[in-house]
XYZ file of C-alpha atoms in Angstrom:
785
model
C 0.000 0.000 0.000
C 2.790 2.419 0.858
C 4.523 1.552 -2.411
C 1.306 2.198 -4.397
C 0.828 5.539 -2.610
C 4.435 6.515 -3.304
C 4.039 5.689 -6.984
C 0.862 7.761 -7.214
C 2.533 10.677 -5.442
C 5.513 10.454 -7.793
C 3.274 10.435 -10.876
C 1.241 13.378 -9.603
C 4.450 15.311 -8.925
C 5.819 14.572 -12.389
C 2.510 15.585 -14.009
C 2.362 18.833 -12.015
C 5.924 19.708 -12.966
C 5.167 19.006 -16.615
C 1.995 21.070 -16.595
C 3.645 23.930 -14.783
C 6.701 23.814 -17.016
C 4.612 23.891 -20.197
C 2.463 26.748 -18.978
C 5.464 28.831 -17.947
C 7.969 28.029 -20.686
C 6.989 30.996 -22.817
C 7.159 33.411 -19.894
C 10.349 32.466 -18.080
C 11.916 35.879 -18.606
C 8.750 37.625 -17.403
C 8.534 35.372 -14.360
C 12.061 36.256 -13.347
C 11.052 39.913 -13.198
C 7.753 39.177 -11.418
C 6.970 38.979 -7.690
C 8.748 36.539 -5.432
C 7.048 33.143 -5.725
C 7.366 32.554 -1.989
C 3.794 33.615 -1.375
C 2.175 33.692 2.039
C 0.377 30.578 3.310
C -3.387 30.410 3.805
C -5.194 32.465 5.017
C -3.382 35.082 2.985
C -5.860 37.253 1.083
C -7.561 39.369 3.761
C -7.861 37.502 7.055
C -4.169 37.050 7.655
C -3.001 36.024 11.132
C -1.566 39.503 11.586
C -4.849 41.255 10.744
C -6.953 38.854 12.829
C -4.684 39.368 15.837
C -4.849 43.143 15.382
C -8.651 43.092 15.209
C -8.879 41.091 18.419
C -6.658 43.645 20.115
C -8.695 46.588 18.790
C -11.965 45.029 19.918
C -10.691 44.883 23.482
C -10.445 48.678 23.662
C -12.888 49.949 21.040
C -16.608 49.510 21.828
C -17.560 50.383 18.242
C -15.486 47.550 16.832
C -16.716 45.188 19.508
C -20.332 45.911 18.589
C -19.566 45.541 14.882
C -18.009 42.159 15.606
C -21.018 41.066 17.615
C -23.273 42.112 14.725
C -21.124 40.140 12.301
C -21.354 37.014 14.453
C -25.143 37.351 14.522
C -25.134 37.530 10.717
C -22.790 34.561 10.538
C -25.073 32.547 12.815
C -28.012 33.436 10.588
C -26.077 32.365 7.481
C -25.467 28.924 8.932
C -29.243 28.379 8.848
C -29.760 29.900 5.401
C -30.863 27.674 2.537
C -28.526 27.690 -0.421
C -29.956 28.953 -3.719
C -30.923 25.897 -5.696
C -29.161 24.743 -8.825
C -32.531 24.590 -10.564
C -33.268 28.254 -9.871
C -29.762 29.462 -10.705
C -29.721 27.774 -14.097
C -33.282 28.615 -15.161
C -32.707 32.273 -16.030
C -32.067 33.869 -19.409
C -30.159 36.839 -20.712
C -26.914 38.549 -19.800
C -27.060 37.802 -16.072
C -29.593 34.978 -15.989
C -30.555 34.022 -12.441
C -26.980 34.101 -11.164
C -27.383 37.280 -9.122
C -28.794 35.582 -6.016
C -26.352 32.666 -5.851
C -23.308 34.822 -6.590
C -24.339 37.327 -3.913
C -24.968 34.511 -1.458
C -21.546 32.910 -1.855
C -19.823 36.321 -1.801
C -21.564 37.156 1.488
C -20.921 33.743 2.981
C -17.292 33.663 1.887
C -16.498 36.991 3.517
C -18.680 36.678 6.635
C -18.347 33.006 7.544
C -14.684 33.086 6.585
C -13.880 35.831 9.090
C -16.127 34.281 11.748
C -14.190 31.026 11.444
C -10.781 32.694 11.528
C -11.708 34.744 14.588
C -13.433 31.973 16.582
C -12.253 28.662 15.171
C -15.839 27.385 15.342
C -16.303 24.599 12.841
C -19.989 25.300 12.158
C -18.985 28.422 10.214
C -16.402 26.533 8.193
C -18.777 23.645 7.556
C -21.558 25.869 6.188
C -19.063 27.627 3.954
C -17.650 24.302 2.796
C -21.151 23.135 1.854
C -21.776 26.344 -0.103
C -18.480 26.080 -1.989
C -19.170 22.475 -2.969
C -22.803 23.232 -3.829
C -22.246 26.155 -6.206
C -19.333 24.334 -7.797
C -21.926 21.945 -9.256
C -23.420 24.690 -11.417
C -22.697 24.274 -15.110
C -21.584 27.883 -15.417
C -21.285 31.057 -13.357
C -22.546 33.447 -16.023
C -25.730 34.242 -17.894
C -26.003 33.511 -21.580
C -27.015 36.456 -23.745
C -26.305 34.436 -26.905
C -23.717 36.891 -28.153
C -21.375 36.420 -31.084
C -18.778 35.363 -30.079
C -20.189 33.773 -26.920
C -19.365 35.372 -23.577
C -18.404 33.032 -20.779
C -18.186 35.531 -17.931
C -19.968 38.576 -16.551
C -20.350 40.511 -13.313
C -21.902 37.567 -11.481
C -18.856 35.500 -12.418
C -16.765 38.119 -10.644
C -18.881 37.777 -7.489
C -18.553 34.001 -7.593
C -14.783 34.376 -7.931
C -14.621 36.669 -4.911
C -16.809 34.482 -2.726
C -14.879 31.364 -3.638
C -11.490 33.008 -3.229
C -12.078 34.452 0.245
C -14.077 31.422 1.355
C -11.520 28.847 0.206
C -8.657 30.890 1.620
C -10.388 31.288 4.990
C -11.256 27.637 5.640
C -8.331 26.042 3.838
C -7.167 24.252 6.996
C -10.655 22.840 7.575
C -11.022 21.349 4.101
C -9.951 17.862 3.179
C -7.570 17.433 0.287
C -10.447 16.120 -1.822
C -12.553 19.192 -0.945
C -9.683 21.474 -1.860
C -9.215 19.857 -5.233
C -12.945 19.988 -5.979
C -13.272 23.648 -4.973
C -10.136 24.719 -6.840
C -11.331 22.867 -9.937
C -14.680 24.663 -9.796
C -13.023 28.024 -9.211
C -10.717 27.531 -12.198
C -13.221 26.009 -14.610
C -16.282 28.145 -13.726
C -14.661 31.426 -12.743
C -10.992 32.095 -13.388
C -10.511 30.674 -16.872
C -13.870 31.789 -18.337
C -13.079 35.316 -17.124
C -9.432 35.524 -18.079
C -10.056 33.854 -21.443
C -12.736 36.452 -22.179
C -10.860 39.486 -20.895
C -7.092 38.948 -20.684
C -5.391 35.794 -21.943
C -4.143 36.167 -25.524
C -5.131 32.716 -26.761
C -8.889 33.303 -26.468
C -9.499 36.928 -25.443
C -12.565 38.601 -26.997
C -12.800 41.827 -24.936
C -10.671 44.935 -24.772
C -10.197 47.656 -22.173
C -13.283 49.589 -23.283
C -15.772 46.724 -23.554
C -19.022 47.166 -21.637
C -18.641 50.811 -20.640
C -15.209 50.333 -19.090
C -16.114 49.288 -15.519
C -16.578 45.621 -16.432
C -12.907 45.095 -17.254
C -11.837 46.175 -13.798
C -14.517 44.209 -11.970
C -14.176 40.957 -13.890
C -10.400 40.905 -14.133
C -9.790 41.989 -10.533
C -11.956 39.235 -9.093
C -10.401 36.608 -11.352
C -7.087 37.933 -10.047
C -8.190 37.522 -6.416
C -9.300 33.968 -7.184
C -5.941 33.261 -8.837
C -4.134 34.520 -5.741
C -6.163 32.123 -3.612
C -5.035 29.034 -5.566
C -1.329 29.805 -5.744
C 0.454 26.603 -4.874
C -2.549 24.441 -5.740
C -2.900 25.462 -9.410
C 0.367 25.577 -11.409
C -0.900 28.265 -13.813
C -2.030 30.659 -11.112
C 1.224 32.618 -10.956
C 1.022 33.370 -14.666
C -2.610 34.426 -14.345
C -1.756 36.809 -11.519
C 0.972 38.389 -13.620
C -1.410 38.907 -16.547
C -3.788 40.711 -14.193
C -1.107 42.901 -12.621
C 0.253 43.774 -16.061
C -3.189 44.715 -17.362
C -4.337 47.148 -14.710
C -1.850 49.966 -15.435
C -3.161 49.861 -19.021
C -6.766 50.059 -17.855
C -6.054 53.071 -15.651
C -4.147 54.722 -18.513
C -6.747 53.985 -21.227
C -7.074 57.118 -23.374
C -10.154 56.381 -25.445
C -10.800 55.325 -29.018
C -11.490 57.872 -31.752
C -12.905 55.519 -34.371
C -15.349 53.871 -31.993
C -16.288 56.938 -29.971
C -14.951 55.705 -26.638
C -13.979 58.009 -23.782
C -10.840 57.827 -21.660
C -11.475 55.950 -18.435
C -10.046 58.609 -16.132
C -9.452 62.301 -16.023
C -5.810 63.072 -15.350
C -6.896 64.322 -11.913
C -8.515 60.980 -11.018
C -12.207 61.245 -11.991
C -13.887 58.254 -13.673
C -16.034 59.238 -16.662
C -19.029 56.924 -16.160
C -20.344 58.340 -12.848
C -19.678 58.421 -9.116
C -21.553 55.148 -8.730
C -19.519 53.258 -11.313
C -16.280 54.839 -10.176
C -16.888 53.262 -6.774
C -17.701 49.893 -8.337
C -14.730 49.724 -10.695
C -12.183 51.082 -8.226
C -13.258 49.128 -5.157
C -13.066 45.839 -7.054
C -9.568 46.643 -8.237
C -8.528 47.665 -4.732
C -9.716 44.306 -3.374
C -7.188 42.718 -5.722
C -4.557 45.300 -4.759
C -5.069 44.585 -1.061
C -5.006 40.807 -1.496
C -1.895 40.956 -3.668
C -0.150 43.147 -1.098
C -0.885 40.553 1.596
C 0.185 37.586 -0.543
C 3.366 39.197 -1.836
C 4.288 42.806 -1.158
C 2.794 46.098 -2.323
C 6.248 47.072 -3.567
C 6.079 44.425 -6.295
C 2.854 45.837 -7.780
C 3.207 48.081 -10.852
C 2.991 51.749 -9.920
C -0.311 53.397 -10.859
C 0.010 57.162 -10.234
C -3.753 57.735 -10.498
C -4.294 55.863 -7.244
C -2.990 58.947 -5.467
C -5.885 60.945 -6.960
C -8.919 58.730 -7.520
C -10.261 59.097 -3.994
C -10.436 62.871 -4.318
C -13.129 62.482 -6.993
C -15.612 61.191 -4.400
C -14.756 63.983 -1.986
C -15.142 66.759 -4.551
C -18.448 65.410 -5.879
C -19.957 65.200 -2.391
C -22.377 67.653 -0.832
C -22.514 67.771 2.978
C -26.025 68.156 4.358
C -26.749 68.178 8.069
C -28.275 64.701 7.925
C -26.241 63.046 5.159
C -23.552 63.388 2.523
C -25.164 63.650 -0.903
C -23.503 63.127 -4.257
C -23.417 64.648 -7.725
C -25.491 62.204 -9.768
C -24.643 62.814 -13.402
C -25.113 59.657 -15.472
C -26.178 56.351 -14.005
C -25.722 57.219 -10.374
C -27.722 58.543 -7.439
C -27.556 61.505 -5.067
C -27.141 58.823 -2.400
C -24.234 57.161 -4.210
C -21.151 56.778 -2.074
C -17.473 56.169 -2.664
C -16.890 55.042 0.909
C -16.006 51.471 -0.075
C -13.277 52.732 -2.388
C -11.951 55.164 0.206
C -11.891 52.495 2.913
C -9.874 50.244 0.635
C -7.566 53.107 -0.274
C -6.845 53.551 3.433
C -6.253 49.815 3.773
C -3.760 49.878 0.894
C -1.809 52.852 2.193
C -3.391 55.778 0.327
C -4.279 58.015 3.237
C -5.913 61.451 3.183
C -7.572 63.387 5.985
C -10.454 64.062 3.594
C -11.004 60.314 3.161
C -11.511 59.892 6.898
C -13.996 62.769 6.870
C -15.908 61.328 3.910
C -16.118 57.845 5.429
C -17.200 59.272 8.790
C -20.011 61.149 7.021
C -21.151 58.206 4.868
C -20.486 54.585 5.748
C -17.640 53.464 8.031
C -18.222 50.009 6.583
C -18.240 48.075 9.828
C -20.779 45.644 8.373
C -18.190 44.707 5.729
C -15.896 41.961 7.053
C -12.909 43.134 5.009
C -13.278 46.689 6.299
C -13.647 45.370 9.845
C -10.396 43.443 9.718
C -8.603 46.440 8.172
C -10.301 49.144 10.248
C -8.228 52.297 10.685
C -10.764 55.126 10.487
C -10.082 58.353 12.351
C -13.470 59.964 13.069
C -13.713 63.439 11.505
C -16.981 65.345 11.349
C -15.672 68.546 9.768
C -14.294 68.776 6.250
C -10.571 69.593 6.077
C -9.956 73.329 5.851
C -7.653 72.984 2.850
C -10.246 71.472 0.494
C -10.750 73.696 -2.581
C -14.237 75.061 -3.077
C -14.062 74.684 -6.851
C -12.707 71.739 -8.822
C -12.627 70.910 -12.523
C -12.119 67.603 -14.300
C -11.574 68.782 -17.878
C -10.848 65.360 -19.392
C -14.329 64.077 -18.518
C -16.123 67.436 -18.479
C -17.172 67.868 -14.852
C -16.880 70.922 -12.582
C -18.055 71.563 -9.032
C -18.296 74.973 -7.326
C -19.519 75.585 -3.788
C -19.993 78.451 -1.354
C -18.324 76.510 1.480
C -17.669 73.014 2.806
C -20.057 73.621 5.712
C -23.207 71.563 5.984
C -26.146 72.875 3.935
C -24.056 75.303 1.891
C -24.669 75.909 -1.825
C -23.104 73.734 -4.528
C -23.353 74.034 -8.297
C -22.188 71.101 -10.433
C -21.777 71.265 -14.215
C -21.251 68.527 -16.771
C -20.333 68.823 -20.424
C -18.401 65.819 -21.580
C -18.877 62.445 -23.164
C -22.139 60.601 -23.763
C -22.351 56.839 -24.068
C -23.624 53.994 -21.955
C -23.671 55.175 -18.316
C -22.710 58.752 -19.276
C -25.886 60.509 -20.409
C -26.418 63.072 -23.215
C -26.307 66.029 -20.826
C -23.742 68.424 -22.286
C -23.853 71.767 -20.422
C -26.352 70.484 -17.879
C -26.131 71.523 -14.247
C -27.544 70.751 -10.811
C -27.841 72.854 -7.659
C -27.813 71.819 -4.003
C -28.801 74.360 -1.376
C -29.701 74.263 2.322
C -29.142 70.529 2.483
C -31.431 69.655 -0.434
C -31.295 69.154 -4.192
C -33.158 72.030 -5.848
C -32.214 71.888 -9.530
C -31.736 68.246 -10.380
C -30.721 65.650 -12.900
C -33.583 63.333 -13.807
C -31.466 60.339 -12.840
C -32.153 56.865 -14.186
C -34.087 53.660 -13.641
C -33.651 49.941 -14.164
C -31.788 49.345 -17.406
C -34.358 46.787 -18.463
C -37.129 49.403 -18.526
C -38.028 51.029 -21.811
C -38.008 54.434 -20.113
C -34.299 54.151 -19.363
C -33.475 54.867 -23.011
C -36.710 56.560 -24.042
C -36.501 59.233 -21.323
C -33.624 59.177 -18.852
C -30.957 58.880 -21.544
C -32.371 61.698 -23.653
C -31.378 65.351 -23.608
C -34.875 66.354 -22.496
C -34.220 64.702 -19.126
C -31.469 67.235 -18.356
C -31.086 70.974 -17.828
C -30.073 71.874 -21.356
C -31.360 73.859 -24.335
C -33.377 72.014 -26.980
C -34.113 72.866 -30.574
C -37.470 71.460 -31.643
C -37.236 68.994 -28.774
C -33.683 67.791 -29.394
C -30.117 68.593 -28.398
C -27.682 65.663 -28.605
C -28.227 63.043 -31.269
C -30.363 60.211 -29.855
C -27.932 57.717 -31.391
C -25.360 58.674 -28.735
C -27.115 56.902 -25.865
C -30.190 55.307 -27.327
C -31.016 53.057 -30.195
C -27.636 52.034 -31.572
C -25.782 53.563 -28.587
C -23.008 54.924 -30.791
C -21.537 57.479 -28.422
C -20.446 61.021 -29.253
C -17.953 61.881 -31.977
C -17.184 65.317 -30.544
C -17.637 65.393 -26.745
C -18.431 68.536 -24.812
C -16.003 70.207 -22.458
C -15.706 72.386 -19.391
C -13.038 75.064 -19.488
C -11.470 77.931 -17.577
C -12.658 77.271 -14.069
C -11.764 80.238 -11.853
C -12.594 80.953 -8.223
C -11.318 84.153 -6.641
C -12.485 87.350 -4.957
C -16.064 86.112 -4.530
C -16.382 85.225 -8.221
C -16.606 81.698 -9.632
C -16.679 80.992 -13.343
C -16.680 78.047 -15.705
C -17.446 77.676 -19.405
C -19.374 74.649 -20.683
C -19.028 73.961 -24.410
C -21.829 71.744 -25.690
C -21.353 72.551 -29.380
C -19.617 69.294 -30.299
C -22.188 66.790 -29.040
C -25.092 68.930 -30.322
C -23.431 69.853 -33.638
C -26.036 68.057 -35.729
C -28.432 70.834 -34.596
C -26.247 73.648 -33.197
C -23.238 75.524 -34.545
C -22.802 77.400 -31.232
C -23.865 76.034 -27.884
C -21.860 77.703 -25.120
C -22.983 78.114 -21.532
C -21.178 80.425 -19.086
C -21.718 80.012 -15.361
C -20.768 83.183 -13.504
C -21.363 82.996 -9.745
C -20.870 86.419 -8.187
C -21.338 86.582 -4.437
C -24.912 85.321 -3.941
C -26.047 85.449 -7.579
C -25.521 82.713 -10.165
C -25.768 84.018 -13.709
C -26.034 81.707 -16.711
C -25.239 83.136 -20.137
C -26.182 80.920 -23.088
C -24.787 81.665 -26.550
C -26.816 79.740 -29.135
C -26.777 79.440 -32.913
C -28.566 76.666 -34.770
C -28.346 75.384 -38.326
C -32.064 75.840 -38.917
C -34.801 78.130 -37.709
C -36.678 76.499 -34.864
C -38.225 76.683 -31.425
C -35.720 76.781 -28.605
C -36.480 75.566 -25.081
C -34.470 76.273 -21.907
C -35.123 73.323 -19.586
C -35.230 73.298 -15.791
C -35.723 70.093 -13.790
C -36.414 70.647 -10.119
C -37.101 68.786 -6.884
C -40.028 69.965 -4.784
C -42.190 72.842 -5.954
C -41.876 75.516 -8.623
C -44.246 78.488 -8.313
C -44.513 81.219 -10.912
C -44.326 84.665 -9.369
C -44.340 87.741 -11.590
C -42.038 86.512 -14.327
C -39.780 84.438 -12.105
C -39.886 80.944 -10.627
C -39.621 80.307 -6.909
C -38.218 76.825 -6.251
C -38.554 75.164 -2.866
C -37.775 71.748 -1.464
C -38.803 71.203 2.131
C -39.002 73.904 4.758
C -35.580 75.504 4.218
C -34.232 75.064 0.682
C -35.372 77.642 -1.844
C -34.122 79.688 -4.777
C -35.438 82.118 -7.316
C -34.896 81.465 -11.009
C -35.285 84.702 -12.932
C -35.086 84.654 -16.750
C -33.685 88.050 -17.757
C -33.314 87.593 -21.503
C -35.077 87.087 -23.809
C -37.953 88.935 -22.238
C -41.440 87.576 -21.781
C -40.653 83.921 -22.353
C -43.511 81.463 -21.971
C -43.172 78.832 -19.266
C -44.494 75.370 -20.069
C -44.893 72.635 -17.483
C -43.950 69.294 -18.983
C -44.127 65.725 -17.755
C -40.970 63.866 -16.922
C -40.198 60.793 -14.823
C -39.021 60.573 -11.245
C -35.470 59.502 -10.476
C -35.312 55.712 -10.045
C -39.103 55.545 -10.348
C -40.279 55.490 -13.973
C -43.857 54.766 -12.919
C -44.174 58.196 -11.313
C -44.504 61.340 -13.394
C -42.998 64.651 -12.282
C -43.079 68.152 -13.703
C -40.239 70.065 -15.245
C -40.172 73.522 -16.825
C -39.436 74.661 -20.361
C -38.844 78.378 -21.011
C -39.600 79.243 -24.632
C -38.886 82.505 -26.507
C -41.827 84.104 -28.248
C -40.416 83.574 -31.720
C -38.352 80.995 -33.552
C -34.742 82.018 -33.998
C -31.405 80.701 -35.201
C -29.379 83.063 -32.997
C -30.309 83.529 -29.395
C -28.783 84.639 -26.143
C -30.275 83.532 -22.850
C -29.440 85.237 -19.561
C -30.799 83.601 -16.441
C -30.228 84.490 -12.802
C -30.470 82.018 -9.925
C -30.669 83.451 -6.409
C -30.388 80.912 -3.563
C -32.451 82.076 -0.581
C -31.809 81.820 3.139
C -35.488 81.008 3.694
C -38.276 80.072 1.244
C -40.336 83.186 2.012
C -37.414 85.603 1.699
C -37.329 88.425 -0.771
C -33.733 88.864 -1.898
C -32.115 92.177 -1.061
C -30.454 92.151 -4.460
C -31.564 94.271 -7.369
C -30.994 92.799 -10.834
C -31.299 94.933 -13.940
C -31.037 93.795 -17.536
C -28.700 96.014 -19.555
C -29.307 96.323 -23.295
C -27.517 98.278 -25.988
C -25.980 98.177 -29.414
C -24.404 94.717 -29.868
C -24.295 94.137 -26.116
C -26.262 92.663 -23.267
C -25.570 92.818 -19.592
C -26.721 92.541 -16.015
C -26.335 95.034 -13.187
C -26.275 93.626 -9.677
C -26.892 96.120 -6.886
C -26.605 95.055 -3.291
C -25.964 97.313 -0.349
C -23.274 99.803 -1.252
C -21.787 97.915 -4.203
C -22.600 97.625 -7.888
C -21.380 94.923 -10.238
C -21.890 95.279 -13.976
C -21.478 92.270 -16.261
C -21.333 92.834 -19.993
C -21.660 90.416 -22.908
C -20.021 91.682 -26.097
C -22.131 90.381 -28.976
C -19.393 91.199 -31.482
C -17.385 88.410 -29.830
C -19.919 85.655 -30.558
C -18.355 84.635 -33.859
C -20.040 87.167 -36.098
C -16.690 88.930 -36.699
C -13.911 86.567 -37.690
C -11.268 88.505 -39.660
C -11.502 91.513 -37.397
C -11.169 91.657 -33.655
C -14.331 91.946 -31.575
C -13.639 95.588 -30.674
C -16.506 97.273 -28.904
C -17.116 100.217 -26.594
C -19.608 99.248 -23.892
C -20.660 101.841 -21.323
C -17.464 103.708 -22.094
C -15.210 100.646 -21.722
C -13.090 99.857 -24.760
C -12.605 96.113 -25.069
C -12.511 93.024 -27.236
C -13.580 90.788 -24.361
C -16.419 88.348 -24.822
C -17.623 88.756 -21.239
C -16.428 91.026 -18.458
C -17.580 92.158 -15.045
C -16.643 95.094 -12.806
C -17.420 95.768 -9.153
C -17.303 99.257 -7.640
C -18.809 101.240 -4.766
C -22.326 102.383 -5.587
C -21.518 106.061 -5.084
C -18.279 106.075 -7.120
C -17.769 106.938 -10.797
C -17.515 104.133 -13.336
C -13.764 104.524 -13.760
C -10.840 102.030 -13.633
C -9.569 103.566 -10.395
C -12.927 102.909 -8.726
C -13.028 99.226 -9.630
C -12.526 96.924 -6.647
C -12.489 93.661 -8.596
C -12.580 92.652 -12.243
C -13.546 89.562 -14.215
C -12.773 89.035 -17.889
C -13.397 86.094 -20.222
C -11.759 85.817 -23.627
C -10.403 89.337 -23.812
C -7.052 90.942 -24.592
C -7.736 94.475 -23.378
C -10.054 96.528 -21.228
C -9.559 100.258 -20.740
C -11.438 103.475 -20.034
C -10.610 107.127 -19.698
C -7.112 106.425 -21.096
C -6.445 104.032 -18.221
C -5.472 100.408 -18.800
C -7.462 97.890 -16.784
C -5.917 94.835 -18.399
C -3.783 94.331 -21.483
C -2.402 91.190 -23.120
C -1.581 90.309 -26.721
C -3.192 86.915 -26.188
C -6.769 86.694 -24.958
C -7.058 85.809 -21.310
C -9.482 84.629 -18.663
C -8.855 86.413 -15.408
C -10.190 87.544 -12.038
C -8.201 90.125 -10.123
C -8.566 92.223 -7.036
C -6.386 94.481 -4.918
C -6.952 94.682 -1.178
C -4.710 96.947 0.770
C -1.281 96.450 -0.768
C -1.863 92.867 -1.891
C -2.843 92.175 -5.471
C -4.400 88.768 -6.129
C -4.652 87.582 -9.739
C -6.102 84.447 -11.293
C -4.902 84.302 -14.891
C -5.425 81.738 -17.647
C -3.813 82.291 -21.017
C -1.362 80.694 -23.426
C 1.951 79.365 -22.043
C 3.979 82.336 -23.281
C 2.235 85.588 -22.509
C 2.630 88.947 -20.798
C -0.358 90.501 -19.126
C -0.507 93.968 -17.554
C -3.154 94.606 -14.901
C -4.057 97.881 -13.247
C -3.154 98.798 -9.688
C -3.625 102.413 -8.559
C -0.518 102.233 -6.425
C 2.399 99.849 -6.380
C 1.393 96.709 -4.473
C 3.668 95.295 -1.831
C 2.720 91.696 -2.681
C 1.416 90.122 -5.863
C -0.089 86.643 -5.987
C -0.540 84.923 -9.333
C -2.622 81.749 -9.432
C -2.217 81.239 -5.659
C 1.561 81.684 -5.692
C 3.635 84.741 -4.840
C 5.146 86.452 -7.858
C 7.563 89.260 -8.513
C 6.119 92.777 -8.364
C 6.840 94.090 -11.870
C 5.413 97.582 -11.474
C 5.157 100.138 -14.271
C 4.571 103.565 -12.727
C 3.815 105.210 -16.082
C 0.771 103.011 -16.760
C -0.007 102.039 -13.157
C 0.083 98.383 -14.106
C 1.768 95.225 -12.881
C 3.175 92.813 -15.438
C 2.340 89.123 -15.033
C 3.202 86.050 -17.059
C 2.438 82.353 -16.549
C 6.112 81.677 -15.783
C 6.190 84.068 -12.781
C-alpha cells in the first residue's frame, strides 16, 4: 500500500511539474522579473493572522469595533441556517445575467462573513456551512448568464462575485477542508470562474474583450476578481502565478486607457482621477480593483505591484463630488448614479492599501464606516472626523471628462453648483452643459437620474437630452444615437473650461457645441457665480430656424411669481430662477419621470422665446435664498444696448456690472471683436466690474474685475488689463496685496491695473515678482512668474 501511494505521489508530482513547465515556458523571462514566488500561506488574502490578531486587540479597547463584531457574528449565525440557492433556480434564467445574481451574492456574502467568523473563533460550524456552499455552487454548469452573443461570452459581473466568494471562502477555511474538498473547490473556481473570465478578458489565446468593452467598468470588476481567485489558488494550481501576472500587467493599461477615436470611446479617467461613467460606477470599478490590490499586497508585497500614479488621486473624486447636508452626505449624480451614491467602499480600501488622506476619513465618517463589511472590519483604521478639512478647494474641474463643481463653502447645507459637459455613451448621459444645484441641504435643480436598465423608459426618457437641464431645438439637443437606439456614443464630446474661483467670483465655461453639432453651430454656456447670484449666459446658434427651449428640472415645488420661478424643497431650501433675456418667455410645465421611479410622473419647466430664432442669447439668474419666504435684497437689472447685453447687480453699497459683447460671438472673424460698452473699450467676450455704488464708473474705482476671452479693457485712457493673447482672469487688490487668477497661453505677458504699487502680488495662488510700471499704473504678469 505504501509503495502504491508513493508511486501515485511520484506520478502526480511529475505531471504537475510538466503542466507547470509547459504553462510557464513561454514566460520564463517575465517570471524572473515578477513577484517573489514565496507567497504567504493560507489564510493570505484578507484575514491574515496579523490582521486577525490586530482586530482582536482593537476590539478589546474599542466599543464600536466590539459591537460591529457582535453584529457580524449574529449575521454569521443566521447564514449557517440559510438555505442555499438551488441549482434549478440558478440555471433557469435567461439573458446577460440569468438568475446568477442571487447565488453569486450569497456565496460572496458567505465567503467573507463566515470566513472571518471562522478565523476569529475557530468554530467549525462556520467553516462547515461555507464548505457546503463552496461544494454546492461548484456543481453549477456555469457562473454566467447567456445572452447568446457572437462570439459567446463566458463571464460577466456575477462570475466576478462568484470568484470573490470562492477566493475568500476557500482561503479562509483552507485548513478545515480535506484534500479532496480542496481539489474539488479549486477545480470549480478555475473552470467556472478564473478561466472563463481571463479567457474572455485577458489571456491572448482566447481573449474577446478589450479595455473599453461594456462601458469600461466591467474590465476592472471581472479581471480583478479573477485575479483575487488566482491569488487564492497559488500553490494548488500551477498556472495561477502566470494568471496573476497577466492581471497585474493589465491594470496599469486600464487606468491609462485614453479612449478610441474611431469607436467613440472616452478615456477611463481624467488626469486628476475622476472616472467618466459616474460616481456610482467609479466606486464599483475602483473598489473591485482595490480588493485585488489589497489581497496581492498581503500575498506578496505592495512594492512588487506596478505603480499606478492615479491611485494617489482617484479618492479625491468622491470627496469633490460630495455635498454635505446636516443629515447626510449627498452626491453629484450625473449619469447612471444617485444623489445617495457613495465612494466610501473605495476610500476604505484606499486607506487599507496605504493611500491616506484626511479628507477620506472625513468622507467615510459622514457616509459609511463600513463596519458591516468583514474586510473593512479586519482592516479598520478610520479616524473619526466630522468637519471637512480646511484645505479642500471650493471649486474643482475635471476637464478630461467634463465635470466641474463649485460651492460656497464646505459647511453643511451650503450651496453647490455642479456642471457637466463631456462624453455621452452607456452610463454617461447626453447632458452636455447640464447643471444641478444643491442648497440648504437639499437638491433644488436636479438631474432626472435613471431607472432599471431593463425598462423602456431608461433609453426613451432618462438617456435623452430632455431629461437634463439643457437647451433644446425642436425637442432635441444631442443626437439620440449617442445613448439610445444604436448607442453609438459622441464623436465630438463637450467640455468644461477655464474654471476660476477668486475674490467672490466663480466661473466656468461649458461647451456643448460638439455633441449637439447636428443641430447647433454654437452652444456655449457660461456660469458666472458672483457673491450670492448665479448668472447663466447661453450663446446659441442653430443650423435651422426652430423653437428653442431652456429646460429646468427641479425637486419639490416651482411656483410662478411675476415673471420668475420660486423653487422650494422642504421647509428651508429655496431659490429664485429669474429669466432676464429674452424677455417675456412662456413657461411650459412638462411631464418627466421621477429619479429611479419610472412609474411616477414629475413636472419640469421649459422656457420658450416668443419667436423661432437661429441666434439667441439667454441670460438667467439664480438666487439661492436663506429662507423660502425671503425676498432677496439684491436688485438685478437687464442692460441692453448696441451689440451688447448685460446685467447690473446692486446690493448694499456695491454695484457689479457684467457685460456680454455680442461682437465676440463669432459674427466677426477677420476683425477683432472691438466694442465700446458703457465707455469701456474692449474686445472681451464677457467682463464684469465691481465698484462702490456712489463712485464713478472709472478704472480707479473698480474693486475687482472679471474678464473672459479678452485681450484688453480700458477706459478714460487708463489700462485695466492688457495682453496680446486673450485671457481669462479675475483680479482684485486689497490693501497692498494684489491677487490675480490668470489663464492664457503658455507664453504671454499681461498687464493689470493697480492704482498704487502693491507690496505683494499673488498669481494663481503663488507669490510672484512685483513688476510695477509707474507710467501706466500696471503690474506685469506672465504664466512663468
